[in-house]
Coordinates of C-alpha atoms in Angstrom, one line a residue:
Chain A
M14 CA -35.6 -19.3 -11.4
S15 CA -35.5 -21.3 -13.9
R16 CA -31.9 -21.9 -13.2
E17 CA -29.9 -23.2 -10.3
V18 CA -26.7 -22.9 -8.6
E19 CA -24.6 -25.8 -6.7
G20 CA -23.8 -25.1 -2.5
T21 CA -25.7 -21.7 -1.0
G22 CA -23.0 -19.0 -2.6
A23 CA -22.7 -18.2 -6.6
A24 CA -19.2 -18.6 -6.4
G25 CA -19.3 -20.5 -10.3
T26 CA -19.4 -18.2 -12.6
G27 CA -22.2 -20.2 -15.4
V28 CA -25.2 -18.3 -13.9
D29 CA -27.8 -15.6 -16.1
L30 CA -28.3 -13.1 -14.4
G31 CA -31.0 -12.4 -16.4
H32 CA -30.0 -9.1 -18.6
S33 CA -34.0 -8.3 -19.7
S34 CA -34.8 -7.1 -16.5
R35 CA -34.9 -3.1 -17.5
E36 CA -39.1 -2.6 -16.5
E37 CA -38.2 -1.3 -12.9
G38 CA -36.9 1.4 -14.3
A39 CA -33.4 1.6 -14.2
G40 CA -30.3 3.3 -16.4
E41 CA -28.0 2.8 -18.1
G42 CA -25.4 1.4 -15.8
E43 CA -27.5 1.3 -13.0
L44 CA -29.6 -2.4 -11.5
S45 CA -32.7 -2.8 -11.4
L46 CA -34.8 -4.0 -8.7
A47 CA -34.8 -7.3 -10.5
Q48 CA -31.6 -7.8 -10.5
V49 CA -30.7 -7.3 -7.6
A50 CA -33.2 -9.8 -6.1
E51 CA -32.2 -12.6 -8.9
V52 CA -28.4 -12.0 -6.9
A53 CA -29.3 -11.7 -3.7
T54 CA -31.8 -15.8 -4.9
L55 CA -28.6 -16.4 -6.2
A56 CA -26.5 -15.6 -3.1
R57 CA -29.1 -17.7 -0.8
L58 CA -29.9 -13.9 1.0
G59 CA -33.4 -14.4 1.2
L60 CA -33.2 -10.1 1.4
E61 CA -36.4 -8.1 2.0
R62 CA -38.2 -5.3 -0.4
G63 CA -36.8 -2.6 2.3
E64 CA -33.4 -4.2 2.2
L65 CA -33.0 -4.7 -1.7
E66 CA -34.2 -1.3 -2.9
Q67 CA -31.6 0.3 -0.4
L68 CA -29.3 -2.4 -1.6
Q69 CA -30.2 -0.9 -5.2
K70 CA -29.7 2.5 -4.8
E71 CA -26.2 1.3 -2.9
L72 CA -24.9 -1.8 -5.4
S73 CA -25.7 1.0 -8.3
V74 CA -22.8 4.0 -6.9
I75 CA -19.6 1.3 -5.8
L76 CA -20.0 -0.2 -9.3
S77 CA -20.7 2.9 -11.1
H78 CA -17.5 3.6 -8.9
I79 CA -15.6 -0.1 -10.1
S80 CA -16.2 1.1 -13.7
A81 CA -13.2 2.8 -13.4
I82 CA -11.3 -0.6 -14.4
A83 CA -13.2 -0.5 -17.7
A84 CA -11.5 3.0 -19.2
V85 CA -8.2 0.7 -18.4
N86 CA -6.0 -0.9 -21.3
T87 CA -5.8 -4.5 -20.1
E88 CA -4.7 -5.9 -24.2
S89 CA -1.9 -8.4 -23.9
V90 CA -2.3 -7.6 -20.2
A91 CA -2.2 -11.6 -18.1
E92 CA -4.9 -11.9 -15.3
M93 CA -3.5 -11.8 -12.5
A94 CA -4.5 -15.6 -11.5
R95 CA -2.4 -16.6 -8.3
V96 CA 0.1 -14.3 -6.3
G97 CA 3.9 -14.6 -6.4
E98 CA 5.1 -17.2 -8.1
T99 CA 4.3 -20.9 -7.1
A100 CA 2.0 -22.8 -9.6
N101 CA 0.8 -26.0 -7.6
S102 CA 1.3 -26.8 -4.4
W103 CA 2.5 -31.1 -4.5
R104 CA 2.2 -33.1 -2.4
E105 CA 2.1 -37.3 -1.8
D106 CA -1.5 -38.4 -1.8
V107 CA -1.3 -40.5 1.2
T108 CA -4.4 -40.3 3.6
T109 CA -3.3 -38.2 7.8
P110 CA -5.5 -38.1 10.1
S111 CA -8.8 -35.9 10.2
L112 CA -10.9 -33.8 13.0
P113 CA -12.9 -36.8 15.0
V114 CA -16.3 -36.8 14.3
E115 CA -17.6 -35.9 17.8
L116 CA -15.1 -32.7 17.7
V117 CA -16.7 -31.6 13.9
L118 CA -20.4 -32.7 15.1
A119 CA -20.1 -30.2 18.0
N120 CA -20.9 -27.2 16.4
A121 CA -23.8 -28.8 14.4
P122 CA -27.1 -26.8 14.6
A123 CA -28.6 -30.0 14.2
R124 CA -27.3 -34.1 14.0
Q125 CA -28.7 -37.3 13.4
G126 CA -26.5 -40.1 14.9
D127 CA -23.0 -39.5 13.0
H128 CA -24.8 -37.1 10.3
F129 CA -25.8 -33.3 10.9
L130 CA -29.7 -33.1 9.9
V131 CA -31.1 -30.1 8.1
G132 CA -34.8 -30.6 7.1
A133 CA -36.5 -31.3 3.3
I134 CA -34.2 -30.6 0.4
Q135 CA -37.2 -31.0 -2.0
E136 CA -40.1 -29.6 -1.6
Chain B
M28 CA -0.4 -4.9 40.6
T29 CA 2.4 -5.9 42.2
A30 CA 4.8 -3.3 42.0
A31 CA 6.8 -5.5 40.2
V32 CA 4.9 -4.6 36.6
A33 CA 4.6 -1.3 37.7
G34 CA 5.1 0.9 34.7
T35 CA 5.8 -1.6 31.7
G36 CA 3.0 -0.7 29.9
N37 CA 5.8 0.5 27.7
W38 CA 8.2 -1.7 28.0
S39 CA 8.8 -3.7 24.7
I40 CA 9.2 -7.8 24.7
T41 CA 12.4 -8.5 24.4
R42 CA 12.8 -6.1 28.2
L43 CA 9.8 -8.1 29.4
A44 CA 11.4 -11.1 28.8
Q45 CA 14.5 -10.5 30.2
A46 CA 12.9 -9.4 32.9
L47 CA 10.7 -12.6 33.1
E48 CA 14.6 -14.0 32.5
K49 CA 15.4 -12.7 35.6
K50 CA 12.7 -13.7 37.3
E51 CA 11.9 -9.5 38.3
L52 CA 8.9 -10.9 37.1
S53 CA 6.8 -12.9 36.8
S54 CA 4.0 -14.2 33.2
E55 CA 1.4 -14.5 36.6
E56 CA 1.7 -11.3 37.4
L57 CA 2.2 -9.8 34.2
T58 CA -0.5 -11.5 33.0
G59 CA -2.7 -10.7 36.3
A60 CA -1.4 -6.8 34.9
A61 CA -3.2 -7.9 31.3
L62 CA -6.4 -8.7 32.3
D63 CA -6.6 -5.7 34.7
S64 CA -5.7 -3.5 32.2
I65 CA -8.1 -4.3 29.7
D66 CA -11.1 -4.4 32.7
T67 CA -9.8 -1.2 33.0
W68 CA -10.6 0.2 29.5
E69 CA -13.6 -2.4 28.3
P70 CA -16.1 0.0 29.5
A71 CA -14.3 3.0 27.2
L72 CA -13.2 0.5 24.3
H73 CA -15.0 -2.6 23.6
A74 CA -11.9 -4.2 22.3
Y75 CA -13.0 -7.4 22.7
L76 CA -15.7 -10.2 22.0
S77 CA -14.4 -12.9 25.0
Q78 CA -11.9 -13.1 27.4
M79 CA -10.1 -15.5 28.4
R80 CA -8.8 -15.1 32.5
E81 CA -8.4 -18.6 33.3
H82 CA -6.1 -20.0 30.4
A83 CA -4.3 -17.3 30.2
L84 CA -3.0 -17.5 33.9
D85 CA -2.7 -20.4 33.9
S86 CA -0.9 -20.9 30.7
A87 CA 1.4 -18.2 32.6
R88 CA 1.9 -19.6 36.1
A89 CA 3.3 -22.0 33.3
S90 CA 5.6 -20.1 31.2
D91 CA 6.3 -19.6 35.4
R92 CA 6.9 -23.4 36.0
A93 CA 9.4 -23.7 32.5
R94 CA 12.0 -21.5 33.4
L95 CA 12.1 -21.0 36.9
A96 CA 12.9 -25.2 36.5
D97 CA 15.6 -23.5 34.7
E98 CA 13.9 -25.4 31.4
K99 CA 15.2 -24.1 27.6
V100 CA 12.0 -21.1 26.7
S101 CA 11.0 -18.9 23.6
L102 CA 11.9 -15.6 24.8
L103 CA 7.9 -15.4 23.6
S104 CA 7.3 -16.9 26.8
G105 CA 4.9 -16.2 29.2
I106 CA 4.2 -12.9 27.0
P107 CA 0.9 -11.9 26.8
I108 CA -1.3 -11.8 23.2
A109 CA -4.8 -10.8 21.9
L110 CA -6.4 -12.5 19.4
K111 CA -8.0 -11.1 16.7
D112 CA -11.5 -13.1 17.0
V113 CA -11.5 -14.7 13.7
L114 CA -8.5 -16.7 14.9
C115 CA -9.5 -19.7 16.0
L116 CA -7.4 -21.2 19.0
E117 CA -8.9 -25.0 20.0
N118 CA -11.8 -24.7 22.5
Q119 CA -12.3 -21.7 22.4
P120 CA -15.2 -19.1 21.1
V121 CA -14.5 -16.8 18.0
T122 CA -17.4 -15.3 15.8
A123 CA -15.1 -13.3 13.1
G124 CA -17.7 -10.9 14.8
S125 CA -20.9 -12.4 13.2
R126 CA -24.1 -13.0 15.3
L127 CA -24.4 -16.4 13.1
L128 CA -21.3 -18.2 14.4
E129 CA -21.9 -16.7 18.9
G130 CA -21.8 -19.7 20.1
F131 CA -18.9 -21.2 17.7
T132 CA -15.9 -22.7 20.1
S133 CA -13.3 -23.1 17.5
P134 CA -12.8 -28.3 17.2
Y135 CA -8.8 -26.6 15.8
T136 CA -6.5 -24.1 16.2
A137 CA -4.9 -21.8 14.3
T138 CA -1.2 -22.9 12.6
A139 CA -0.3 -18.8 13.4
V140 CA -1.6 -19.0 16.9
A141 CA -0.5 -22.6 17.3
R142 CA 3.6 -21.6 16.4
L143 CA 2.2 -18.1 19.5
K144 CA 1.5 -21.0 22.2
A145 CA 4.4 -23.6 21.0
A146 CA 6.6 -20.6 22.1
G147 CA 4.5 -20.4 25.3
M148 CA 2.7 -17.0 24.7
V149 CA -0.3 -16.3 26.8
F150 CA -3.2 -15.4 24.8
V151 CA -5.3 -13.1 26.9
G152 CA -8.5 -12.1 24.5
K153 CA -10.1 -12.1 21.6
T154 CA -10.8 -8.5 19.9
N155 CA -13.7 -6.8 18.5
C156 CA -13.3 -6.5 14.9
D157 CA -15.5 -6.0 11.4
E158 CA -18.2 -8.9 10.6
F159 CA -16.0 -11.3 8.6
A160 CA -13.4 -8.4 8.5
M161 CA -15.1 -6.6 6.5
G162 CA -14.4 -3.0 7.1
S163 CA -12.5 0.0 8.0
S164 CA -13.4 1.0 11.5
T165 CA -14.9 -1.9 13.5
E166 CA -18.1 -0.6 13.0
N167 CA -19.5 -3.5 11.5
S168 CA -19.1 -5.7 14.1
G169 CA -22.5 -7.4 15.4
Y170 CA -21.3 -6.9 18.6
G171 CA -21.6 -3.1 18.4
P172 CA -18.2 -1.0 17.9
T173 CA -14.1 -0.1 19.3
G174 CA -13.6 3.1 20.9
N175 CA -10.3 4.3 20.3
P176 CA -8.4 4.9 23.2
W177 CA -6.7 8.2 22.2
D178 CA -10.6 9.4 21.9
P179 CA -13.6 7.2 22.4
A180 CA -15.3 8.9 20.9
C181 CA -13.6 8.4 17.8
S182 CA -13.0 4.4 15.7
P183 CA -10.1 2.9 16.2
G184 CA -10.1 0.7 12.5
G185 CA -10.9 -2.0 11.2
S186 CA -10.6 -3.9 10.5
S187 CA -8.9 -5.1 13.0
G188 CA -9.6 -2.2 15.5
G189 CA -10.1 -4.0 19.1
S190 CA -6.2 -5.9 18.6
A191 CA -5.2 -1.8 17.4
A192 CA -6.9 -0.6 20.6
T193 CA -6.2 -3.0 23.5
V194 CA -2.6 -2.3 22.3
A195 CA -2.0 1.1 21.7
A196 CA -3.6 1.0 25.0
R197 CA -0.7 -0.3 26.5
S198 CA -3.2 -3.4 28.1
V199 CA -1.1 -6.1 26.0
P200 CA 2.2 -6.0 24.8
C201 CA 1.2 -6.5 21.0
S202 CA -1.5 -9.1 19.3
L203 CA -2.6 -10.6 16.5
G204 CA -4.7 -9.2 13.4
T205 CA -5.4 -9.4 9.5
D206 CA -4.8 -7.4 6.8
T207 CA -7.1 -8.3 3.5
G208 CA -7.3 -4.7 2.5
G209 CA -5.1 -2.6 5.4
S210 CA -7.2 -3.9 7.9
I211 CA -3.6 -4.1 10.1
R212 CA -1.8 -0.9 8.6
Q213 CA -4.6 1.0 9.2
P214 CA -5.9 0.7 12.8
A215 CA -2.9 0.6 13.3
S216 CA -2.1 4.2 11.6
L217 CA -5.0 5.2 13.5
C218 CA -4.0 3.6 16.9
G219 CA -0.3 4.9 17.0
V220 CA 1.2 1.6 17.3
V221 CA 3.1 -0.5 14.9
G222 CA 1.1 -2.9 12.2
F223 CA 3.2 -5.6 10.6
K224 CA 1.5 -7.2 6.9
P225 CA 4.1 -10.2 5.8
T226 CA 4.0 -11.0 2.1
Y227 CA 1.0 -12.6 0.9
G228 CA 2.1 -16.4 2.0
R229 CA 4.8 -15.7 4.6
V230 CA 2.5 -16.6 7.4
S231 CA -0.7 -19.6 7.4
R232 CA -4.0 -18.3 6.7
Y233 CA -5.0 -22.1 8.2
G234 CA -7.3 -21.0 11.1
L235 CA -8.4 -18.3 9.8
I236 CA -11.9 -17.2 8.8
A237 CA -11.5 -16.6 5.4
F238 CA -12.5 -12.9 3.4
A239 CA -10.9 -13.5 1.2
S240 CA -8.7 -16.0 0.3
S241 CA -6.0 -14.4 -2.2
L242 CA -5.2 -11.6 -0.4
D243 CA -5.9 -11.8 3.5
Q244 CA -2.2 -12.6 5.3
I245 CA -1.9 -12.4 9.9
G246 CA 0.1 -9.5 10.9
P247 CA 1.1 -8.4 14.9
F248 CA 0.4 -5.3 16.4
T249 CA 3.2 -4.0 18.9
R250 CA 4.0 -0.9 20.1
R251 CA 8.1 -1.6 18.4
V252 CA 9.1 -2.5 15.8
E253 CA 11.6 -5.6 17.0
D254 CA 8.4 -6.8 19.0
A255 CA 6.8 -7.0 15.2
A256 CA 10.2 -8.5 13.9
L257 CA 10.0 -11.7 16.3
L258 CA 6.2 -12.1 16.5
Y259 CA 6.8 -13.1 12.1
R260 CA 9.5 -14.3 13.3
E261 CA 7.7 -16.9 14.8
M262 CA 4.7 -17.0 13.1
A263 CA 6.1 -17.3 9.4
G264 CA 6.6 -19.7 7.2
A265 CA 5.3 -22.9 4.9
D266 CA 2.6 -25.2 6.6
P267 CA 1.4 -27.7 4.8
M268 CA -2.2 -27.1 5.8
D269 CA -2.1 -24.0 3.7
S270 CA -0.5 -24.9 -0.5
T271 CA 0.0 -21.3 -0.6
T272 CA 2.2 -20.8 1.8
L273 CA 5.5 -20.0 0.4
S274 CA 9.1 -22.4 1.1
D275 CA 11.0 -19.9 0.3
P276 CA 13.9 -19.3 3.4
V277 CA 11.9 -17.3 6.1
E278 CA 14.5 -14.6 6.7
D279 CA 15.3 -13.8 10.3
P280 CA 14.7 -10.3 10.2
V281 CA 15.3 -8.9 14.1
P282 CA 19.8 -9.0 12.8
Q283 CA 19.8 -6.3 10.2
L284 CA 16.9 -4.5 12.1
S285 CA 19.9 -2.4 13.1
A286 CA 21.9 -2.1 9.9
G287 CA 19.9 1.5 9.3
V288 CA 19.5 3.0 6.2
A289 CA 22.3 4.8 5.5
G290 CA 22.5 4.0 1.8
L291 CA 19.2 2.7 1.0
R292 CA 17.3 4.1 -2.0
L293 CA 14.0 5.0 -0.5
G294 CA 10.8 4.9 -3.1
V295 CA 8.1 7.9 -2.6
P296 CA 5.3 7.6 -5.1
R297 CA 3.9 10.6 -5.4
E298 CA -0.1 9.1 -5.9
Y299 CA 0.3 8.5 -2.7
M300 CA 0.9 12.9 -1.5
G301 CA -1.9 12.9 -3.0
S302 CA -4.4 16.0 -2.4
A303 CA -6.5 13.2 -0.5
L304 CA -4.3 14.8 2.7
S305 CA -5.1 15.8 5.6
P306 CA -3.3 18.5 6.4
G307 CA -1.3 16.8 9.3
V308 CA -0.4 13.8 8.1
R309 CA 1.2 15.6 4.6
A310 CA 3.3 17.1 7.6
A311 CA 3.8 14.2 9.5
V312 CA 5.0 11.9 7.1
E313 CA 7.1 14.7 4.7
A314 CA 8.9 15.3 8.2
A315 CA 9.6 11.4 8.4
I316 CA 11.1 11.5 4.9
A317 CA 13.2 13.9 5.7
L318 CA 14.6 11.8 8.6
Y319 CA 14.7 9.1 6.7
Q320 CA 17.0 11.7 4.5
E321 CA 19.0 12.9 7.2
Q322 CA 20.0 9.1 8.5
G323 CA 21.5 8.8 4.9
A324 CA 18.7 7.6 2.9
I325 CA 18.7 8.8 -0.5
I326 CA 15.2 10.0 -1.6
E327 CA 13.2 9.3 -4.4
E328 CA 9.8 10.2 -6.0
V329 CA 8.5 7.5 -7.6
S330 CA 5.2 7.3 -9.8
L331 CA 2.8 4.6 -9.3
P332 CA 0.4 5.5 -11.7
S333 CA -2.4 2.8 -11.5
T334 CA -2.5 3.2 -7.9
D335 CA -6.2 5.3 -8.0
L336 CA -7.6 2.4 -10.5
G337 CA -7.1 0.0 -6.4
L338 CA -9.7 0.6 -4.6
S339 CA -12.1 -0.5 -7.7
T340 CA -10.2 -3.5 -8.5
Y341 CA -10.0 -4.4 -4.6
Y342 CA -13.4 -3.9 -4.6
V343 CA -14.3 -6.5 -7.8
I344 CA -12.0 -8.8 -6.3
A345 CA -12.3 -8.9 -2.5
P346 CA -16.3 -8.6 -3.2
A347 CA -16.2 -11.8 -5.4
E348 CA -13.8 -14.4 -3.2
C349 CA -16.2 -13.3 0.4
S350 CA -18.8 -14.3 -1.3
S351 CA -17.6 -18.2 -2.6
N352 CA -15.6 -18.2 0.8
L353 CA -19.1 -17.7 2.7
A354 CA -20.8 -19.3 1.0
R355 CA -20.5 -22.0 3.7
F356 CA -22.3 -20.2 6.2
D357 CA -25.8 -22.2 5.1
G358 CA -26.9 -22.8 8.7
V359 CA -25.5 -27.1 7.7
R360 CA -22.6 -27.4 9.9
Y361 CA -22.5 -24.4 12.3
G362 CA -24.2 -21.2 13.1
N363 CA -26.6 -20.2 14.2
R364 CA -29.6 -22.2 12.3
L365 CA -32.6 -20.3 11.6
P366 CA -35.8 -20.9 12.2
S367 CA -34.7 -22.9 14.5
E368 CA -37.6 -26.0 13.8
L369 CA -36.4 -28.4 11.1
A370 CA -37.9 -26.1 7.6
P371 CA -37.4 -26.7 4.1
L372 CA -33.3 -26.2 2.8
T373 CA -33.8 -23.4 0.7
E374 CA -35.7 -21.8 3.3
M375 CA -33.8 -22.2 6.4
Y376 CA -30.3 -21.0 3.5
L377 CA -32.7 -17.8 3.2
E378 CA -33.3 -17.6 6.0
T379 CA -29.6 -18.1 9.3
R380 CA -28.6 -15.9 5.9
R381 CA -30.4 -13.0 6.1
K382 CA -30.4 -12.8 10.6
G383 CA -27.3 -14.1 10.6
F384 CA -25.3 -11.6 8.3
G385 CA -25.3 -8.0 9.4
P386 CA -25.6 -5.5 5.8
E387 CA -21.9 -4.9 4.9
V388 CA -21.2 -7.9 4.4
K389 CA -24.9 -9.0 2.7
R390 CA -23.3 -5.8 0.5
R391 CA -19.9 -7.9 -0.1
I392 CA -21.7 -11.1 -1.1
M393 CA -24.2 -10.2 -3.3
L394 CA -21.3 -7.3 -4.7
G395 CA -19.4 -10.0 -5.3
T396 CA -22.1 -12.5 -7.0
Y397 CA -22.7 -10.4 -9.7
V398 CA -19.6 -10.0 -10.7
L399 CA -18.8 -13.4 -11.4
S400 CA -22.3 -14.2 -12.8
H401 CA -22.8 -15.1 -16.3
G402 CA -23.0 -11.6 -18.7
Y403 CA -20.5 -9.4 -16.1
Y404 CA -17.5 -12.1 -15.3
D405 CA -15.3 -10.1 -18.5
A406 CA -16.5 -6.7 -18.1
Y407 CA -15.7 -7.1 -13.6
Y408 CA -12.9 -9.9 -12.9
R409 CA -11.3 -10.8 -15.3
K410 CA -11.2 -6.8 -16.0
A411 CA -10.2 -6.9 -12.1
Q412 CA -7.7 -9.4 -12.2
Q413 CA -6.4 -8.0 -14.6
V414 CA -5.8 -4.7 -13.4
R415 CA -4.0 -6.3 -10.9
S416 CA -1.3 -7.7 -12.9
L417 CA -0.9 -3.8 -13.9
I418 CA -1.0 -2.8 -10.7
A419 CA 1.2 -5.5 -9.6
N420 CA 3.8 -4.8 -12.3
E421 CA 4.6 -1.2 -11.9
F422 CA 5.0 -2.3 -8.0
S423 CA 8.1 -4.3 -9.3
T424 CA 9.7 -1.6 -11.4
V425 CA 9.7 0.8 -8.6
F426 CA 11.9 -1.9 -7.1
S427 CA 14.1 -1.9 -9.0
K428 CA 15.4 1.3 -8.3
V429 CA 14.1 1.4 -5.2
D430 CA 14.7 -0.2 -2.2
A431 CA 11.9 0.6 0.0
L432 CA 9.2 2.9 0.0
I433 CA 7.6 5.1 2.6
A434 CA 4.3 6.8 2.7
P435 CA 1.1 8.1 4.5
T436 CA -0.9 5.1 5.7
S437 CA -4.2 6.7 6.1
P438 CA -4.9 10.2 4.5
S439 CA -6.6 10.9 7.1
V440 CA -6.6 10.1 11.8
A441 CA -9.1 8.9 13.0
F442 CA -13.0 9.9 12.8
P443 CA -15.7 9.9 15.2
L444 CA -17.5 6.5 15.4
G445 CA -21.4 7.5 12.7
A446 CA -19.2 9.4 11.0
K447 CA -18.4 8.2 7.9
S448 CA -22.2 6.9 6.7
D449 CA -22.4 6.0 3.0
A450 CA -20.1 2.8 2.5
L451 CA -18.1 4.0 -0.8
S452 CA -16.7 7.3 1.5
M453 CA -16.3 3.9 4.5
Y454 CA -14.5 1.6 1.4
M455 CA -11.9 5.5 1.1
C456 CA -9.7 4.5 4.2
D457 CA -8.3 2.1 2.2
V458 CA -7.4 4.0 -0.6
L459 CA -3.6 3.4 -0.2
T460 CA -3.3 -0.5 1.7
V461 CA -4.9 -1.8 -1.2
P462 CA -2.5 -1.9 -3.7
V463 CA -0.3 -3.3 -1.2
N464 CA -2.3 -6.8 -0.7
L465 CA -3.4 -6.6 -4.7
A466 CA 0.4 -7.3 -5.1
G467 CA 1.1 -9.5 -2.6
L468 CA 3.6 -6.9 -0.5
P469 CA 4.9 -6.3 2.5
G470 CA 3.6 -3.3 4.3
I471 CA 3.9 -1.8 8.2
S472 CA 2.3 1.0 9.4
I473 CA 4.7 2.9 12.4
P474 CA 3.3 6.2 14.4
C475 CA 4.9 9.1 13.1
G476 CA 3.3 12.3 15.0
F477 CA -0.2 13.6 15.3
E478 CA -2.5 15.8 14.5
D479 CA -4.9 17.6 16.3
G480 CA -4.1 15.2 19.6
L481 CA -4.6 12.3 17.1
P482 CA -2.2 9.4 16.0
V483 CA -0.4 9.9 12.5
G484 CA 0.6 6.2 10.7
L485 CA 3.7 6.7 8.6
Q486 CA 4.0 3.4 5.7
V487 CA 7.0 1.9 4.5
I488 CA 6.6 -1.2 1.5
G489 CA 9.0 -3.7 0.0
P490 CA 9.2 -6.6 -2.7
R491 CA 8.2 -10.2 -2.2
L492 CA 9.9 -11.6 0.3
A493 CA 11.7 -8.0 1.7
D494 CA 9.7 -8.5 4.8
A495 CA 13.2 -8.0 6.5
M496 CA 14.4 -4.8 4.6
V497 CA 10.6 -3.1 5.3
L498 CA 11.2 -3.9 9.2
R499 CA 14.3 -2.0 8.8
V500 CA 13.6 0.8 7.1
A501 CA 10.9 1.5 10.2
H502 CA 13.2 0.7 12.8
A503 CA 15.6 3.5 11.7
Y504 CA 12.9 5.8 11.9
E505 CA 11.8 4.1 14.9
E506 CA 15.3 5.2 16.7
A507 CA 14.8 8.8 15.5
S508 CA 12.2 9.6 16.1
G509 CA 10.9 9.8 19.9
W510 CA 6.8 8.7 18.6
K511 CA 7.5 4.8 20.9
D512 CA 6.6 6.0 24.5
E513 CA 3.7 9.1 23.7
A514 CA 0.4 6.5 24.6
P515 CA -2.7 7.7 25.4
K516 CA -4.5 8.6 28.7
L517 CA -7.2 6.4 30.7
P518 CA -10.4 8.9 29.4
H519 CA -11.1 10.4 33.0
T520 CA -14.2 9.0 33.3
L521 CA -12.4 5.6 33.7
T522 CA -10.6 7.4 35.8
T523 CA -13.4 9.5 37.9
G524 CA -16.2 6.3 37.8
E525 CA -18.1 8.8 36.4
A526 CA -20.5 7.2 34.0
L527 CA -19.5 7.6 30.4

């Protein structure tokens, strides 16, 4: 994969999904197996081939249902970026107590001193 | 069970509180009876993921001591309550129904829970739910499904199935759930109890394990509308720990509960009464509408034309938010890390998430990641946010003409466990509840009859911040109808001791 996203999910939107992945026989509006595999990689899900094939079918069905919204005329309709009228919630920039370090680390799978311990970041 | 507790299973919180206040009953007796009832029902229901017997009895005794010392205590002090296992209570386990969080202990308490704790409520256990609250049947729990007290072979609905089932079984007078697309109202409907989703932003989400942050809302399950009002009143209000909570003052719903519906305009959205309704649901809801009319309400048919787009919109926005929220479950700071020995970071992410999440959670993370990805964002996410505006605007237009809406909660009654094997047919369960979440409105489900021995739910929907109006309209029906006293019977197999 040529592009990496921050973190483990793909919450960002700047990720290209490889639109050319049609070689595995996906029809119009359906996902190819390669696309499903790429989404799984972005989502850090480590899925096996059987799961990918299952998801290819299921996601295609769900997406075809969801695509009903494509036909809706939304010209000049604003996106609902927030629920209700609250725009921003401001407060003074003051430091308040945090959870104690010991409590935060209590559920850590592995720790070293006051840090979370993980394996090698670069292979 | 002591003599004092016998027969209190159907009592309202108010009546229980009066008995506690007069010392006719102790919280220890009441809590003990609740714990015993839970144990009796558990083989048939599997409503709980963890129980807190000692913690509960300690809290109950503390409440009794306060009352005996004539300290000023809340009406809610000493009342047992169960918590959906997505809500944090300090030093207690919370799993969100996921194997990934097996063994996790909450380092702090959710604001909504803390407010009930401060009122002296007694927490008896954490209830089963669909994994990370994603589902409509509780079958997506990593720990096995919950049964419906009216027929344990049927689903209690979901995702807050355990919370609905334990209240329906009369084990506890109340519980908390969360509602992202119907996860309080739909199980309340299927279990024949009251389930209230407040206006988005009325109850703090701090300490709730997030599924879709612009939709999630905490609310109560009870057997009486008044009880739902009491719990809502205690939990609602601004919280500095959740910047989406509303600063508007919380209107106390209790004083106006009995104001009735005479002269109120109640709308019936024609799209909610479509052909998808089962005959028994339609008949029960039509009878409820007639009863409202008898009470002096002015019934008007209204239209919410984008209703059928609700599910499509929801299944873009909710998975998108979930794919972002669930990125935190990566094995670094908490949860079951795999492989157990120190492995390269990427391998750890992939293994932890592949083995930790169940199929529905993976499906939604995949869907959400896809709709947010470059090249698809405009077609799906941006479009869905626009359609969401349309749906919210249609509600606003209708609420300029009517005070509240009445409609079915679920198109059908409880279905057998295992009956909905494909994702899309399960998603359809929420067709009448998701628009309310998309628009951020308050909604409640109350019992309104039966079809083939299984409960039907009536949904009341109000404008933003009209939580008190929703409760008032629901209360008027509850008083006029007799459904609140209908209770499921303990399954024959449990009373005779036969193996299930």
